[in-house]
CSV table of C-alpha atoms and ligand atoms in Angstrom, one decimal:
chain,number,residue,atom,x,y,z
A,1,MET,CA,147.7,137.1,69.5
A,2,ALA,CA,146.9,133.5,70.4
A,3,ALA,CA,143.5,134.4,71.8
A,4,SER,CA,142.4,136.4,68.8
A,5,VAL,CA,143.3,133.6,66.4
A,6,GLN,CA,141.2,131.2,68.5
A,7,GLN,CA,138.2,133.5,68.1
A,8,LYS,CA,138.7,133.9,64.4
A,9,HIS,CA,138.8,130.1,64.1
A,10,ASP,CA,135.1,130.3,64.8
A,11,CYS,CA,134.5,131.5,61.3
A,12,ASP,CA,130.8,130.6,60.8
A,13,ASP,CA,130.0,134.0,59.5
A,14,ASN,CA,132.5,133.8,56.7
A,15,VAL,CA,132.3,130.3,55.2
A,16,GLU,CA,130.2,127.1,55.4
A,17,ILE,CA,130.8,123.5,54.4
A,18,SER,CA,128.5,122.2,51.7
A,19,PHE,CA,127.7,118.6,50.8
A,20,GLU,CA,125.7,119.5,47.7
A,21,ASN,CA,128.2,118.5,45.1
A,22,VAL,CA,127.9,114.8,45.2
A,23,LYS,CA,130.9,114.1,43.0
A,24,LYS,CA,133.4,116.3,45.0
A,25,GLY,CA,132.0,115.4,48.4
A,26,LYS,CA,132.6,118.4,50.6
A,27,SER,CA,133.2,121.9,49.4
A,28,LEU,CA,133.7,125.2,51.2
A,29,ILE,CA,131.4,128.1,50.3
A,30,THR,CA,131.6,131.8,51.1
A,31,LYS,CA,128.8,133.3,53.1
A,32,LYS,CA,129.6,136.9,52.3
A,33,ASN,CA,131.3,139.0,49.6
A,34,PHE,CA,135.1,139.2,49.8
A,35,ASN,CA,137.6,141.4,48.0
A,36,GLU,CA,141.1,140.4,46.8
A,37,GLY,CA,143.4,140.1,49.8
A,38,ASP,CA,140.7,139.5,52.4
A,39,VAL,CA,141.2,136.7,54.9
A,40,LEU,CA,138.5,134.1,54.3
A,41,PHE,CA,139.3,132.2,57.5
A,42,GLU,CA,142.1,131.5,59.9
A,43,GLU,CA,142.7,128.1,61.4
A,44,ARG,CA,144.9,126.3,63.9
A,45,PRO,CA,145.7,122.7,63.0
A,46,LEU,CA,144.1,119.8,65.0
A,47,VAL,CA,147.7,118.5,65.3
A,48,SER,CA,151.0,119.5,63.7
A,49,SER,CA,154.5,118.2,64.0
A,50,GLN,CA,157.9,119.3,62.8
A,51,PHE,CA,159.7,116.9,60.4
A,52,LEU,CA,162.2,114.7,62.2
A,53,TRP,CA,165.3,115.4,60.0
A,54,ASN,CA,164.5,119.1,60.1
A,55,GLU,CA,164.5,118.9,63.9
A,56,PHE,CA,167.6,116.7,63.9
A,57,TYR,CA,169.5,119.3,61.9
A,58,LYS,CA,168.8,121.9,64.6
A,59,TYR,CA,166.0,123.9,62.9
A,60,GLU,CA,164.6,125.1,66.2
A,61,ALA,CA,160.8,125.3,66.3
A,62,CYS,CA,158.3,125.6,69.1
A,63,GLU,CA,157.1,122.0,69.7
A,64,TYR,CA,153.5,123.2,69.7
A,65,CYS,CA,153.0,126.0,67.2
A,66,LEU,CA,156.1,125.3,65.0
A,67,CYS,CA,157.2,129.0,65.1
A,68,SER,CA,160.9,129.5,64.5
A,69,LEU,CA,162.7,130.1,67.8
A,70,GLU,CA,166.0,131.3,66.5
A,71,THR,CA,166.6,135.0,66.2
A,72,ALA,CA,166.9,136.0,62.5
A,73,GLU,CA,170.5,136.9,63.2
A,74,ASN,CA,171.3,133.5,64.7
A,75,GLN,CA,169.5,131.8,61.8
A,76,ARG,CA,171.6,133.7,59.3
A,77,ARG,CA,174.8,132.6,61.2
A,78,ARG,CA,173.8,129.0,61.4
A,79,LEU,CA,172.6,128.6,57.8
A,80,THR,CA,175.7,130.4,56.4
A,81,GLU,CA,178.0,128.7,58.9
A,82,ASN,CA,179.5,132.1,59.6
A,83,PRO,CA,179.1,133.1,63.3
A,84,ALA,CA,180.5,136.6,62.8
A,85,LEU,CA,177.6,137.9,60.7
A,86,THR,CA,175.1,140.3,62.0
A,87,LEU,CA,171.7,141.6,60.7
A,88,PRO,CA,170.6,145.2,60.5
A,89,HIS,CA,167.2,146.4,61.7
A,90,PRO,CA,167.0,144.1,64.8
A,91,GLU,CA,163.6,145.8,65.4
A,92,CYS,CA,162.2,143.7,62.5
A,93,ASP,CA,163.0,140.5,64.3
A,94,VAL,CA,159.8,138.8,65.6
A,95,THR,CA,161.4,136.3,67.9
A,96,ASP,CA,161.5,136.9,71.6
A,97,PRO,CA,163.8,134.3,73.3
A,98,SER,CA,162.8,135.7,76.7
A,99,THR,CA,159.3,134.1,76.5
A,100,ASN,CA,160.7,130.6,75.6
A,101,VAL,CA,160.0,127.9,78.1
A,102,LYS,CA,161.1,124.2,78.3
A,103,CYS,CA,159.2,121.2,79.4
A,104,PRO,CA,160.6,120.6,82.9
A,105,GLN,CA,160.7,116.8,82.3
A,106,CYS,CA,162.1,116.4,78.8
A,107,GLN,CA,163.5,119.9,78.0
A,108,VAL,CA,161.7,120.4,74.6
A,109,THR,CA,161.3,124.0,73.9
A,110,TYR,CA,158.1,126.1,73.5
A,111,CYS,CA,157.9,129.7,72.3
A,112,CYS,CA,155.7,130.7,75.3
A,113,PRO,CA,154.0,129.2,78.4
A,114,GLU,CA,150.7,129.1,76.6
A,115,CYS,CA,152.1,126.7,74.0
A,116,GLN,CA,153.6,124.5,76.6
A,117,LYS,CA,150.3,124.4,78.5
A,118,ARG,CA,148.3,123.5,75.4
A,119,ALA,CA,150.8,120.8,74.3
A,120,TRP,CA,150.7,119.3,77.8
A,121,GLU,CA,146.9,119.3,77.9
A,122,GLU,CA,146.4,118.0,74.4
A,123,TYR,CA,149.1,115.3,73.9
A,124,HIS,CA,152.5,115.9,75.6
A,125,GLN,CA,151.6,114.1,78.8
A,126,THR,CA,151.5,111.0,76.7
A,127,LEU,CA,154.5,111.7,74.5
A,128,CYS,CA,156.9,113.3,77.1
A,129,MET,CA,160.0,111.2,77.2
A,130,GLY,CA,161.3,112.7,80.4
A,131,SER,CA,165.1,112.4,80.8
A,132,SER,CA,165.2,109.7,78.1
A,133,ARG,CA,164.9,111.9,75.1
A,134,GLN,CA,168.3,110.7,73.8
A,135,ASP,CA,167.9,107.2,75.1
A,136,GLU,CA,168.1,104.8,72.1
A,137,ASN,CA,166.1,102.2,74.1
A,138,HIS,CA,163.1,104.4,74.7
A,139,PRO,CA,160.2,103.1,72.5
A,140,LEU,CA,159.4,106.6,71.2
A,141,TYR,CA,163.1,107.1,70.3
A,142,LYS,CA,163.1,103.8,68.4
A,143,LEU,CA,159.9,104.9,66.5
A,144,GLN,CA,161.5,108.2,65.5
A,145,GLU,CA,164.8,106.5,64.5
A,146,MET,CA,162.8,104.0,62.4
A,147,TRP,CA,161.0,106.8,60.6
A,148,ARG,CA,164.2,108.7,60.0
A,149,ASN,CA,165.7,105.7,58.4
A,150,ILE,CA,162.7,105.3,56.0
A,151,HIS,CA,161.9,108.9,55.2
A,152,PHE,CA,164.8,111.1,54.1
A,153,PRO,CA,164.7,114.8,53.2
A,154,PRO,CA,163.0,116.4,51.4
A,155,GLU,CA,160.5,115.4,54.0
A,156,SER,CA,156.7,115.4,53.5
A,157,CYS,CA,155.5,113.7,56.7
A,158,SER,CA,156.4,112.8,60.3
A,159,ILE,CA,155.5,109.6,62.2
A,160,MET,CA,155.1,112.0,65.1
A,161,LEU,CA,152.0,113.5,63.5
A,162,ILE,CA,150.4,110.1,63.8
A,163,ALA,CA,151.7,109.6,67.3
A,164,LYS,CA,150.2,113.0,68.3
A,165,MET,CA,146.8,112.0,66.8
A,166,ILE,CA,146.8,108.9,69.0
A,167,ALA,CA,148.0,110.9,72.0
A,168,LEU,CA,145.2,113.5,71.4
A,169,VAL,CA,142.6,110.7,71.6
A,170,LYS,CA,144.3,109.1,74.6
A,171,GLN,CA,144.3,112.3,76.6
A,172,SER,CA,141.0,113.6,75.6
A,173,LYS,CA,138.1,113.6,78.1
A,174,ASN,CA,135.7,113.5,75.1
A,175,LYS,CA,137.3,110.9,72.8
A,176,SER,CA,134.3,110.6,70.5
A,177,ALA,CA,134.5,114.3,69.7
A,178,VAL,CA,138.1,114.1,68.8
A,179,LEU,CA,137.5,111.0,66.7
A,180,GLU,CA,134.6,112.8,64.9
A,181,LYS,CA,137.0,115.6,64.0
A,182,PHE,CA,139.4,113.1,62.4
A,183,SER,CA,136.6,111.3,60.6
A,184,GLY,CA,135.8,114.6,58.8
A,185,PHE,CA,139.0,114.4,56.7
A,186,VAL,CA,138.9,113.2,53.1
A,187,LYS,CA,138.7,109.4,53.2
A,188,THR,CA,140.1,107.0,50.7
A,189,THR,CA,139.4,103.4,49.8
A,190,GLU,CA,141.7,100.5,50.8
A,191,ASN,CA,143.3,100.4,47.4
A,192,GLU,CA,143.8,104.1,47.4
A,193,ASP,CA,145.3,103.9,50.9
A,194,GLU,CA,148.0,101.6,49.6
A,195,ALA,CA,148.7,103.8,46.6
A,196,LEU,CA,149.2,106.8,48.9
A,197,VAL,CA,151.4,105.0,51.3
A,198,HIS,CA,153.4,103.7,48.4
A,199,LYS,CA,153.8,107.3,47.3
A,200,MET,CA,154.9,108.4,50.8
A,201,MET,CA,157.2,105.5,51.7
A,202,GLY,CA,158.4,104.1,48.4
A,203,GLU,CA,157.8,100.9,46.6
A,204,LYS,CA,158.8,98.4,49.3
A,205,PHE,CA,156.6,100.0,51.9
A,206,GLN,CA,154.9,96.9,53.3
A,207,GLU,CA,157.7,95.8,55.6
A,208,PRO,CA,158.7,99.2,57.1
A,209,LEU,CA,155.0,99.9,57.5
A,210,GLU,CA,154.5,96.7,59.5
A,211,MET,CA,157.6,97.6,61.6
A,212,LEU,CA,156.3,101.0,62.4
A,213,ARG,CA,152.9,99.5,63.2
A,214,GLN,CA,154.4,97.1,65.7
A,215,GLN,CA,156.5,99.8,67.3
A,216,MET,CA,153.6,102.2,67.5
A,217,THR,CA,151.4,99.5,69.0
A,218,GLU,CA,154.1,98.8,71.7
A,219,THR,CA,154.4,102.5,72.4
A,220,MET,CA,150.9,103.9,72.1
A,221,TYR,CA,148.2,101.2,72.0
A,222,ASP,CA,144.8,102.3,73.3
A,223,ASP,CA,141.6,100.2,73.4
A,224,THR,CA,139.3,103.0,72.3
A,225,ILE,CA,141.1,103.2,69.0
A,226,GLN,CA,142.2,99.6,68.5
A,227,HIS,CA,141.1,99.9,64.8
A,228,TRP,CA,144.0,102.3,64.2
A,229,PHE,CA,146.5,99.6,65.2
A,230,THR,CA,145.3,96.9,62.8
A,231,PRO,CA,147.4,96.6,59.5
A,232,GLU,CA,144.5,98.1,57.5
A,233,GLY,CA,143.7,100.7,60.1
A,234,PHE,CA,147.4,101.8,60.4
A,235,CYS,CA,147.7,102.0,56.6
A,236,SER,CA,144.6,104.2,56.3
A,237,LEU,CA,145.9,106.4,59.1
A,238,PHE,CA,149.0,107.0,57.0
A,239,ALA,CA,146.8,107.6,53.9
A,240,LEU,CA,144.8,110.2,55.9
A,241,VAL,CA,147.9,112.1,56.8
A,242,GLY,CA,149.2,111.7,53.2
A,243,ARG,CA,146.0,112.9,51.6
A,244,ASN,CA,145.2,115.7,54.1
A,245,GLY,CA,148.5,116.8,55.6
A,246,GLN,CA,149.4,120.4,54.9
A,247,GLY,CA,153.0,121.5,54.8
A,248,ILE,CA,154.0,124.2,57.2
A,249,GLY,CA,157.1,126.3,57.1
A,250,SER,CA,158.4,129.0,59.5
A,251,SER,CA,161.5,131.1,59.4
A,252,SER,CA,162.7,134.0,61.5
A,253,ILE,CA,164.6,135.4,58.5
A,254,SER,CA,161.4,135.4,56.3
A,255,ALA,CA,159.5,137.2,59.0
A,256,TRP,CA,162.4,139.7,59.4
A,257,VAL,CA,162.3,140.3,55.6
A,258,LYS,CA,158.6,140.8,55.6
A,259,ASN,CA,158.9,143.4,58.4
A,260,CYS,CA,161.8,145.1,56.6
A,261,GLU,CA,159.7,145.6,53.5
A,262,GLU,CA,157.2,147.6,55.6
A,263,LEU,CA,159.8,150.0,57.0
A,264,ALA,CA,159.3,153.6,56.1
A,265,LEU,CA,162.7,154.4,54.5
A,266,SER,CA,164.0,156.8,51.9
A,267,ASP,CA,164.2,155.4,48.4
A,268,GLU,CA,167.9,155.2,48.6
A,269,LYS,CA,167.9,153.3,51.9
A,270,LYS,CA,165.1,151.1,50.6
A,271,GLU,CA,167.2,150.1,47.6
A,272,GLU,CA,170.2,149.5,49.7
A,273,LEU,CA,168.2,147.1,52.0
A,274,ASP,CA,166.6,145.3,49.0
A,275,LEU,CA,170.1,144.7,47.6
A,276,PHE,CA,171.2,143.4,51.0
A,277,ILE,CA,168.3,141.0,51.2
A,278,ASP,CA,168.9,139.7,47.7
A,279,GLN,CA,172.5,139.0,48.7
A,280,LEU,CA,171.4,137.4,52.0
A,281,TYR,CA,169.3,134.9,50.2
A,282,GLU,CA,172.1,134.1,47.7
A,283,GLU,CA,174.5,133.5,50.6
A,284,LEU,CA,172.0,131.3,52.5
A,285,GLU,CA,171.4,129.2,49.4
A,286,LYS,CA,175.0,128.7,48.7
A,287,VAL,CA,175.6,127.0,52.0
A,288,SER,CA,172.2,125.5,52.9
A,289,GLY,CA,170.5,125.1,49.5
A,290,SER,CA,166.7,125.1,49.7
A,291,PHE,CA,166.6,123.9,53.4
A,292,LEU,CA,166.0,127.3,55.0
A,293,ASP,CA,162.9,126.9,57.0
A,294,CYS,CA,161.6,125.0,60.0
A,295,GLU,CA,159.4,122.5,58.3
A,296,GLY,CA,156.5,120.3,59.4
A,297,SER,CA,153.0,119.4,58.5
A,298,GLY,CA,149.6,119.5,60.1
A,299,LEU,CA,145.9,118.6,59.8
A,300,TYR,CA,143.5,121.4,59.3
A,301,SER,CA,139.8,120.6,59.4
A,302,LEU,CA,138.3,123.5,57.5
A,303,GLN,CA,141.1,123.8,54.9
A,304,SER,CA,140.8,120.1,54.1
A,305,THR,CA,137.3,120.9,52.8
A,306,CYS,CA,138.7,123.3,50.2
A,307,ASN,CA,138.8,121.6,46.8
A,308,HIS,CA,141.5,122.0,44.2
A,309,SER,CA,141.4,124.2,41.1
A,310,CYS,CA,144.2,124.9,38.7
A,311,LEU,CA,142.8,128.5,38.7
A,312,PRO,CA,142.3,128.9,42.4
A,313,ASN,CA,140.4,131.9,43.8
A,314,ALA,CA,142.2,131.6,47.2
A,315,GLU,CA,145.6,130.8,48.6
A,316,ILE,CA,147.1,129.4,51.8
A,317,THR,CA,149.3,131.7,53.9
A,318,PHE,CA,151.1,131.5,57.2
A,319,PRO,CA,151.1,135.1,58.3
A,320,TYR,CA,152.4,134.7,61.9
A,321,ASN,CA,155.6,132.7,61.4
A,322,ASN,CA,153.9,129.6,62.9
A,323,ASN,CA,151.3,126.9,62.2
A,324,VAL,CA,148.3,129.3,62.1
A,325,MET,CA,147.0,129.3,58.6
A,326,ALA,CA,145.1,132.1,56.9
A,327,VAL,CA,143.3,131.4,53.6
A,328,VAL,CA,143.3,134.6,51.6
A,329,ALA,CA,141.2,135.6,48.6
A,330,LYS,CA,143.2,135.9,45.4
A,331,GLU,CA,140.4,137.8,43.7
A,332,LYS,CA,136.9,139.2,44.4
A,333,ILE,CA,134.7,136.3,45.6
A,334,PRO,CA,131.0,136.8,45.9
A,335,SER,CA,128.9,135.2,48.6
A,336,GLY,CA,127.8,131.7,47.8
A,337,GLN,CA,130.8,130.8,45.7
A,338,GLU,CA,133.1,127.8,46.2
A,339,ILE,CA,136.5,128.5,47.7
A,340,CYS,CA,139.2,126.7,45.8
A,341,ILE,CA,142.9,126.5,46.5
A,342,SER,CA,145.7,124.9,44.5
A,343,TYR,CA,147.1,121.6,45.8
A,344,LEU,CA,150.0,122.1,43.4
A,345,SER,CA,153.1,124.2,43.9
A,346,GLU,CA,153.5,127.4,41.8
A,347,CYS,CA,155.9,125.6,39.6
A,348,ASP,CA,153.7,122.5,39.0
A,349,LEU,CA,150.7,124.8,38.4
A,350,SER,CA,152.4,126.2,35.4
A,351,ARG,CA,152.8,122.8,33.7
A,352,SER,CA,150.6,121.3,31.0
A,353,ARG,CA,147.1,120.0,31.7
A,354,HIS,CA,148.4,116.4,31.3
A,355,SER,CA,151.3,117.0,33.8
A,356,ARG,CA,149.0,118.7,36.3
A,357,GLN,CA,146.5,115.9,36.1
A,358,ASN,CA,149.1,113.3,36.5
A,359,ILE,CA,150.5,114.9,39.7
A,360,LEU,CA,147.0,115.3,41.2
A,361,LYS,CA,146.0,111.8,40.3
A,362,GLU,CA,149.1,110.4,41.9
A,363,ASN,CA,149.0,112.5,45.1
A,364,TYR,CA,145.4,113.2,45.6
A,365,LEU,CA,143.7,110.4,43.6
A,366,PHE,CA,141.3,112.5,41.5
A,367,THR,CA,141.1,113.8,37.9
A,368,CYS,CA,140.9,117.6,37.9
A,369,ASP,CA,137.9,119.0,36.0
A,370,CYS,CA,138.4,122.6,36.9
A,371,PRO,CA,137.6,125.4,34.4
A,372,LYS,CA,141.2,125.6,33.3
A,373,CYS,CA,141.5,121.8,32.7
A,374,LEU,CA,138.2,121.8,30.9
A,375,SER,CA,139.3,124.6,28.6
A,376,GLU,CA,142.4,122.7,27.8
A,377,ALA,CA,140.7,119.4,27.3
A,378,ASP,CA,141.4,119.4,23.5
A,379,GLU,CA,145.2,119.7,24.1
A,380,PRO,CA,147.2,116.6,23.4
A,381,ASP,CA,148.3,114.5,26.3
A,382,VAL,CA,151.8,115.8,26.5
A,383,THR,CA,153.9,116.2,29.6
A,384,SER,CA,155.6,119.6,30.0
A,385,ASP,CA,159.3,119.7,29.4
A,386,GLU,CA,160.3,119.8,33.0
A,387,GLU,CA,158.5,116.6,33.7
A,388,ASP,CA,160.1,114.9,30.8
A,389,GLU,CA,163.5,115.7,32.2
A,390,GLU,CA,162.5,114.4,35.6
A,391,GLU,CA,161.2,111.2,34.1
A,392,MET,CA,164.4,110.8,32.3
A,393,ASP,CA,166.4,111.4,35.6
A,394,GLU,CA,164.3,108.7,37.2
A,395,ASP,CA,165.0,106.2,34.4
A,396,ASN,CA,168.7,106.7,34.6
B,1,ZN,ZN1,154.6,128.2,70.2
B,2,ZN,ZN1,158.2,116.9,78.1
B,3,ZN,ZN1,142.6,121.6,36.8
């Protein structure tokens, strides 16, 4: 599977980046006709990283591809805190613990030797903590501990994503090529950088940001990217990750459910299994709330060129239970048309124009002028009910 994805990444036949829309900057355009459900392109992230609290709480993911390593049955047992439970249809489980390998030095786990090899070649030589993984005095441990104390769940970013970006440059034989890839992401001005970091780290972000910068410099400093270690440079590195980082989730249970849905069963058996799955999710939620998945984030070059629309014609999916993204057409898209995704969650997307625009302005620093927003331009500037409630919660 890994090899075929790598080839599909080379998707020059499907889509191209356009610079013609001056106001939007980059946009991604189709080069052929697509039908609803077609994969427009697949992409691996340049870097990705599991969130630190997620890892801390034993959501076991491959260090490289973020696939969930637990069997679906073990995941059910852990998340319900009931070791006696089993799962039917083990043939629907996608995990294969027999291929898992550990880094011989630091013992972090990979789903397969290929992932371990890639991680080592790309960044892990620099970031491997050897036998000191739990040593509180190790500079990387300190960095992670610092981050965990600033950024609590629900998490949206990891300091390790930035550490991996630095390690990627450090280890690369062609540093300028790597730097060019990073420079392709959406850039923001100095003022916008601060606004984004404020959003990510809270109001009093200056001091923790400076602490992180000093710790990162001590741990990872490299001459070729010295501009990343200055106060402004470090702040804009955070802003880059905040503006372009894409959330990634993987779950053995979700993958198991997906495969169960494709089983050829009698109507009666199907109904029985559907009922079981509904109950399974209820039972998971009761004990673990909404924290069901391995969670992390990553930087995707091509996807970052997709602009937002409140009426998107494409959507992001993670079809392989790992960090490989597939962008799928939600409707027929003719050749030469812009591909738009939604930067908002399903729930936020259903809010009023005013609410949607507020969220986009705050998180992505632009005012949406998509067809839906334009058609609603005459509506009064009211926030939808849900947001009113949230604002009231914040005030209290
Ligand atoms: Zn992997
Ligand atoms: Zn290691
Ligand atoms: Zn809009």
